[in-house]
């Protein structure tokens, strides 16, 4: 957009899409971080804080890999 060089390769995972694909039969109304934590029994100690949200997201990802 601004033609600023960015030397890093960007890789990302969409955990919500993975959750939807693996949990569609649970009839969840929402696939928010909060809803997924509740459904999977994960505690997000301080929601909306970067480190806590990252840890919760990683725990969701690990559970989804084993789903």
N, CA, C and O atoms as a GROMACS GRO file, in nm:
protein
  268
    1UNK      N    1   0.082  -0.120   0.000
    1UNK     CA    2   0.000   0.000   0.000
    1UNK      C    3   0.086   0.125   0.000
    1UNK      O    4   0.057   0.222  -0.070
    2UNK      N    5   0.193   0.124   0.079
    2UNK     CA    6   0.283   0.239   0.082
    2UNK      C    7   0.416   0.209   0.017
    2UNK      O    8   0.508   0.292   0.020
    3UNK      N    9   0.428   0.091  -0.043
    3UNK     CA   10   0.552   0.048  -0.107
    3UNK      C   11   0.672   0.051  -0.012
    3UNK      O   12   0.783   0.088  -0.051
    4UNK      N   13   0.648   0.012   0.112
    4UNK     CA   14   0.757   0.000   0.210
    4UNK      C   15   0.802  -0.146   0.209
    4UNK      O   16   0.720  -0.235   0.228
    5UNK      N   17   0.931  -0.170   0.188
    5UNK     CA   18   0.976  -0.310   0.184
    5UNK      C   19   0.957  -0.377   0.321
    5UNK      O   20   0.983  -0.318   0.426
    6UNK      N   21   0.912  -0.500   0.316
    6UNK     CA   22   0.892  -0.579   0.437
    6UNK      C   23   0.964  -0.711   0.416
    6UNK      O   24   0.916  -0.796   0.340
    7UNK      N   25   1.078  -0.731   0.481
    7UNK     CA   26   1.163  -0.847   0.451
    7UNK      C   27   1.119  -0.978   0.514
    7UNK      O   28   1.188  -1.080   0.498
    8UNK      N   29   1.008  -0.979   0.586
    8UNK     CA   30   0.967  -1.099   0.658
    8UNK      C   31   0.855  -1.172   0.586
    8UNK      O   32   0.769  -1.110   0.524
    9UNK      N   33   0.857  -1.302   0.596
    9UNK     CA   34   0.750  -1.382   0.541
    9UNK      C   35   0.640  -1.393   0.647
    9UNK      O   36   0.668  -1.426   0.762
   10UNK      N   37   0.519  -1.365   0.609
   10UNK     CA   38   0.408  -1.368   0.704
   10UNK      C   39   0.336  -1.501   0.693
   10UNK      O   40   0.292  -1.540   0.585
   11UNK      N   41   0.325  -1.571   0.804
   11UNK     CA   42   0.250  -1.697   0.811
   11UNK      C   43   0.147  -1.683   0.921
   11UNK      O   44   0.174  -1.626   1.026
   12UNK      N   45   0.030  -1.736   0.896
   12UNK     CA   46  -0.074  -1.726   0.997
   12UNK      C   47  -0.168  -1.845   0.987
   12UNK      O   48  -0.181  -1.908   0.883
   13UNK      N   49  -0.233  -1.872   1.098
   13UNK     CA   50  -0.334  -1.976   1.104
   13UNK      C   51  -0.465  -1.910   1.146
   13UNK      O   52  -0.466  -1.823   1.233
   14UNK      N   53  -0.572  -1.950   1.086
   14UNK     CA   54  -0.703  -1.899   1.124
   14UNK      C   55  -0.767  -2.005   1.214
   14UNK      O   56  -0.830  -2.099   1.166
   15UNK      N   57  -0.751  -1.987   1.344
   15UNK     CA   58  -0.801  -2.084   1.441
   15UNK      C   59  -0.953  -2.093   1.437
   15UNK      O   60  -1.010  -2.200   1.460
   16UNK      N   61  -1.020  -1.982   1.410
   16UNK     CA   62  -1.166  -1.984   1.404
   16UNK      C   63  -1.213  -2.073   1.289
   16UNK      O   64  -1.309  -2.148   1.306
   17UNK      N   65  -1.148  -2.065   1.175
   17UNK     CA   66  -1.187  -2.151   1.063
   17UNK      C   67  -1.161  -2.298   1.094
   17UNK      O   68  -1.241  -2.385   1.059
   18UNK      N   69  -1.050  -2.325   1.162
   18UNK     CA   70  -1.020  -2.463   1.202
   18UNK      C   71  -1.125  -2.511   1.301
   18UNK      O   72  -1.172  -2.624   1.293
   19UNK      N   73  -1.163  -2.424   1.396
   19UNK     CA   74  -1.265  -2.460   1.495
   19UNK      C   75  -1.398  -2.488   1.427
   19UNK      O   76  -1.466  -2.585   1.459
   20UNK      N   77  -1.436  -2.402   1.332
   20UNK     CA   78  -1.563  -2.422   1.262
   20UNK      C   79  -1.561  -2.555   1.187
   20UNK      O   80  -1.660  -2.629   1.188
   21UNK      N   81  -1.450  -2.586   1.123
   21UNK     CA   82  -1.441  -2.709   1.045
   21UNK      C   83  -1.444  -2.834   1.132
   21UNK      O   84  -1.496  -2.937   1.091
   22UNK      N   85  -1.387  -2.825   1.253
   22UNK     CA   86  -1.380  -2.943   1.338
   22UNK      C   87  -1.492  -2.951   1.441
   22UNK      O   88  -1.515  -3.057   1.498
   23UNK      N   89  -1.563  -2.840   1.464
   23UNK     CA   90  -1.666  -2.838   1.569
   23UNK      C   91  -1.805  -2.805   1.515
   23UNK      O   92  -1.894  -2.772   1.593
   24UNK      N   93  -1.825  -2.814   1.384
   24UNK     CA   94  -1.953  -2.774   1.326
   24UNK      C   95  -2.070  -2.853   1.381
   24UNK      O   96  -2.182  -2.801   1.384
   25UNK      N   97  -2.048  -2.975   1.426
   25UNK     CA   98  -2.158  -3.059   1.475
   25UNK      C   99  -2.199  -3.025   1.618
   25UNK      O  100  -2.294  -3.083   1.669
   26UNK      N  101  -2.129  -2.932   1.683
   26UNK     CA  102  -2.165  -2.893   1.819
   26UNK      C  103  -2.270  -2.781   1.822
   26UNK      O  104  -2.316  -2.742   1.929
   27UNK      N  105  -2.306  -2.729   1.708
   27UNK     CA  106  -2.407  -2.624   1.696
   27UNK      C  107  -2.377  -2.502   1.782
   27UNK      O  108  -2.466  -2.451   1.850
   28UNK      N  109  -2.254  -2.456   1.779
   28UNK     CA  110  -2.218  -2.335   1.852
   28UNK      C  111  -2.279  -2.213   1.783
   28UNK      O  112  -2.282  -2.206   1.660
   29UNK      N  113  -2.326  -2.119   1.861
   29UNK     CA  114  -2.380  -1.995   1.804
   29UNK      C  115  -2.268  -1.900   1.764
   29UNK      O  116  -2.282  -1.824   1.668
   30UNK      N  117  -2.157  -1.906   1.839
   30UNK     CA  118  -2.046  -1.815   1.815
   30UNK      C  119  -1.915  -1.893   1.816
   30UNK      O  120  -1.903  -1.997   1.882
   31UNK      N  121  -1.819  -1.842   1.745
   31UNK     CA  122  -1.686  -1.900   1.743
   31UNK      C  123  -1.583  -1.797   1.789
   31UNK      O  124  -1.471  -1.791   1.739
   32UNK      N  125  -1.624  -1.718   1.886
   32UNK     CA  126  -1.534  -1.618   1.943
   32UNK      C  127  -1.434  -1.686   2.034
   32UNK      O  128  -1.451  -1.803   2.069
   33UNK      N  129  -1.330  -1.614   2.072
   33UNK     CA  130  -1.231  -1.669   2.164
   33UNK      C  131  -1.299  -1.711   2.294
   33UNK      O  132  -1.271  -1.819   2.346
   34UNK      N  133  -1.387  -1.628   2.344
   34UNK     CA  134  -1.458  -1.660   2.469
   34UNK      C  135  -1.542  -1.787   2.454
   34UNK      O  136  -1.537  -1.875   2.540
   35UNK      N  137  -1.618  -1.796   2.347
   35UNK     CA  138  -1.705  -1.913   2.326
   35UNK      C  139  -1.624  -2.042   2.310
   35UNK      O  140  -1.660  -2.146   2.365
   36UNK      N  141  -1.515  -2.034   2.236
   36UNK     CA  142  -1.433  -2.152   2.216
   36UNK      C  143  -1.366  -2.194   2.347
   36UNK      O  144  -1.356  -2.314   2.375
   37UNK      N  145  -1.321  -2.098   2.426
   37UNK     CA  146  -1.262  -2.131   2.556
   37UNK      C  147  -1.365  -2.201   2.645
   37UNK      O  148  -1.334  -2.302   2.708
   38UNK      N  149  -1.487  -2.148   2.649
   38UNK     CA  150  -1.592  -2.208   2.730
   38UNK      C  151  -1.623  -2.350   2.683
   38UNK      O  152  -1.634  -2.442   2.764
   39UNK      N  153  -1.636  -2.368   2.554
   39UNK     CA  154  -1.670  -2.498   2.498
   39UNK      C  155  -1.562  -2.602   2.523
   39UNK      O  156  -1.591  -2.720   2.546
   40UNK      N  157  -1.436  -2.559   2.518
   40UNK     CA  158  -1.325  -2.652   2.529
   40UNK      C  159  -1.266  -2.659   2.670
   40UNK      O  160  -1.169  -2.731   2.694
   41UNK      N  161  -1.325  -2.585   2.764
   41UNK     CA  162  -1.278  -2.590   2.902
   41UNK      C  163  -1.143  -2.523   2.924
   41UNK      O  164  -1.063  -2.568   3.006
   42UNK      N  165  -1.119  -2.416   2.851
   42UNK     CA  166  -0.992  -2.343   2.863
   42UNK      C  167  -1.018  -2.214   2.939
   42UNK      O  168  -1.115  -2.143   2.914
   43UNK      N  169  -0.929  -2.185   3.034
   43UNK     CA  170  -0.942  -2.063   3.113
   43UNK      C  171  -0.853  -1.955   3.052
   43UNK      O  172  -0.732  -1.973   3.037
   44UNK      N  173  -0.914  -1.843   3.017
   44UNK     CA  174  -0.841  -1.726   2.970
   44UNK      C  175  -0.837  -1.629   3.088
   44UNK      O  176  -0.934  -1.558   3.114
   45UNK      N  177  -0.726  -1.627   3.160
   45UNK     CA  178  -0.717  -1.558   3.288
   45UNK      C  179  -0.742  -1.408   3.280
   45UNK      O  180  -0.807  -1.352   3.369
   46UNK      N  181  -0.693  -1.343   3.178
   46UNK     CA  182  -0.716  -1.199   3.163
   46UNK      C  183  -0.754  -1.169   3.018
   46UNK      O  184  -0.670  -1.128   2.938
   47UNK      N  185  -0.883  -1.190   2.986
   47UNK     CA  186  -0.929  -1.167   2.848
   47UNK      C  187  -0.897  -1.025   2.800
   47UNK      O  188  -0.896  -0.930   2.877
   48UNK      N  189  -0.874  -1.015   2.672
   48UNK     CA  190  -0.844  -0.889   2.602
   48UNK      C  191  -0.706  -0.834   2.636
   48UNK      O  192  -0.677  -0.718   2.608
   49UNK      N  193  -0.622  -0.917   2.697
   49UNK     CA  194  -0.482  -0.884   2.716
   49UNK      C  195  -0.404  -0.973   2.620
   49UNK      O  196  -0.430  -1.094   2.612
   50UNK      N  197  -0.312  -0.916   2.549
   50UNK     CA  198  -0.245  -0.987   2.440
   50UNK      C  199  -0.189  -1.122   2.481
   50UNK      O  200  -0.218  -1.223   2.417
   51UNK      N  201  -0.110  -1.125   2.586
   51UNK     CA  202  -0.044  -1.251   2.624
   51UNK      C  203  -0.145  -1.358   2.662
   51UNK      O  204  -0.131  -1.474   2.624
   52UNK      N  205  -0.247  -1.319   2.737
   52UNK     CA  206  -0.349  -1.414   2.780
   52UNK      C  207  -0.430  -1.467   2.661
   52UNK      O  208  -0.458  -1.586   2.653
   53UNK      N  209  -0.466  -1.378   2.569
   53UNK     CA  210  -0.541  -1.420   2.451
   53UNK      C  211  -0.457  -1.512   2.362
   53UNK      O  212  -0.509  -1.606   2.303
   54UNK      N  213  -0.328  -1.484   2.352
   54UNK     CA  214  -0.240  -1.570   2.272
   54UNK      C  215  -0.231  -1.708   2.334
   54UNK      O  216  -0.239  -1.809   2.263
   55UNK      N  217  -0.214  -1.714   2.465
   55UNK     CA  218  -0.207  -1.843   2.533
   55UNK      C  219  -0.336  -1.922   2.516
   55UNK      O  220  -0.332  -2.042   2.490
   56UNK      N  221  -0.450  -1.855   2.531
   56UNK     CA  222  -0.579  -1.923   2.515
   56UNK      C  223  -0.596  -1.972   2.372
   56UNK      O  224  -0.644  -2.084   2.350
   57UNK      N  225  -0.558  -1.891   2.276
   57UNK     CA  226  -0.569  -1.930   2.135
   57UNK      C  227  -0.481  -2.051   2.106
   57UNK      O  228  -0.522  -2.142   2.034
   58UNK      N  229  -0.362  -2.054   2.162
   58UNK     CA  230  -0.272  -2.168   2.142
   58UNK      C  231  -0.329  -2.294   2.205
   58UNK      O  232  -0.318  -2.402   2.148
   59UNK      N  233  -0.390  -2.281   2.323
   59UNK     CA  234  -0.453  -2.397   2.388
   59UNK      C  235  -0.571  -2.448   2.304
   59UNK      O  236  -0.590  -2.569   2.293
   60UNK      N  237  -0.648  -2.358   2.246
   60UNK     CA  238  -0.758  -2.397   2.156
   60UNK      C  239  -0.700  -2.473   2.037
   60UNK      O  240  -0.749  -2.580   2.001
   61UNK      N  241  -0.596  -2.417   1.977
   61UNK     CA  242  -0.533  -2.480   1.861
   61UNK      C  243  -0.486  -2.622   1.893
   61UNK      O  244  -0.510  -2.714   1.815
   62UNK      N  245  -0.421  -2.640   2.008
   62UNK     CA  246  -0.374  -2.773   2.045
   62UNK      C  247  -0.490  -2.871   2.063
   62UNK      O  248  -0.480  -2.986   2.022
   63UNK      N  249  -0.600  -2.825   2.123
   63UNK     CA  250  -0.716  -2.913   2.140
   63UNK      C  251  -0.780  -2.947   2.006
   63UNK      O  252  -0.826  -3.059   1.985
   64UNK      N  253  -0.781  -2.850   1.915
   64UNK     CA  254  -0.841  -2.875   1.783
   64UNK      C  255  -0.759  -2.974   1.703
   64UNK      O  256  -0.815  -3.051   1.624
   65UNK      N  257  -0.629  -2.974   1.722
   65UNK     CA  258  -0.545  -3.071   1.650
   65UNK      C  259  -0.576  -3.214   1.693
   65UNK      O  260  -0.560  -3.307   1.615
   66UNK      N  261  -0.621  -3.230   1.814
   66UNK     CA  262  -0.653  -3.363   1.867
   66UNK      C  263  -0.801  -3.396   1.855
   66UNK      O  264  -0.845  -3.500   1.903
   67UNK      N  265  -0.878  -3.308   1.792
   67UNK     CA  266  -1.024  -3.331   1.780
   67UNK      C  267  -1.056  -3.433   1.673
   67UNK      O  268  -1.173  -3.464   1.649
   0.00000   0.00000   0.00000
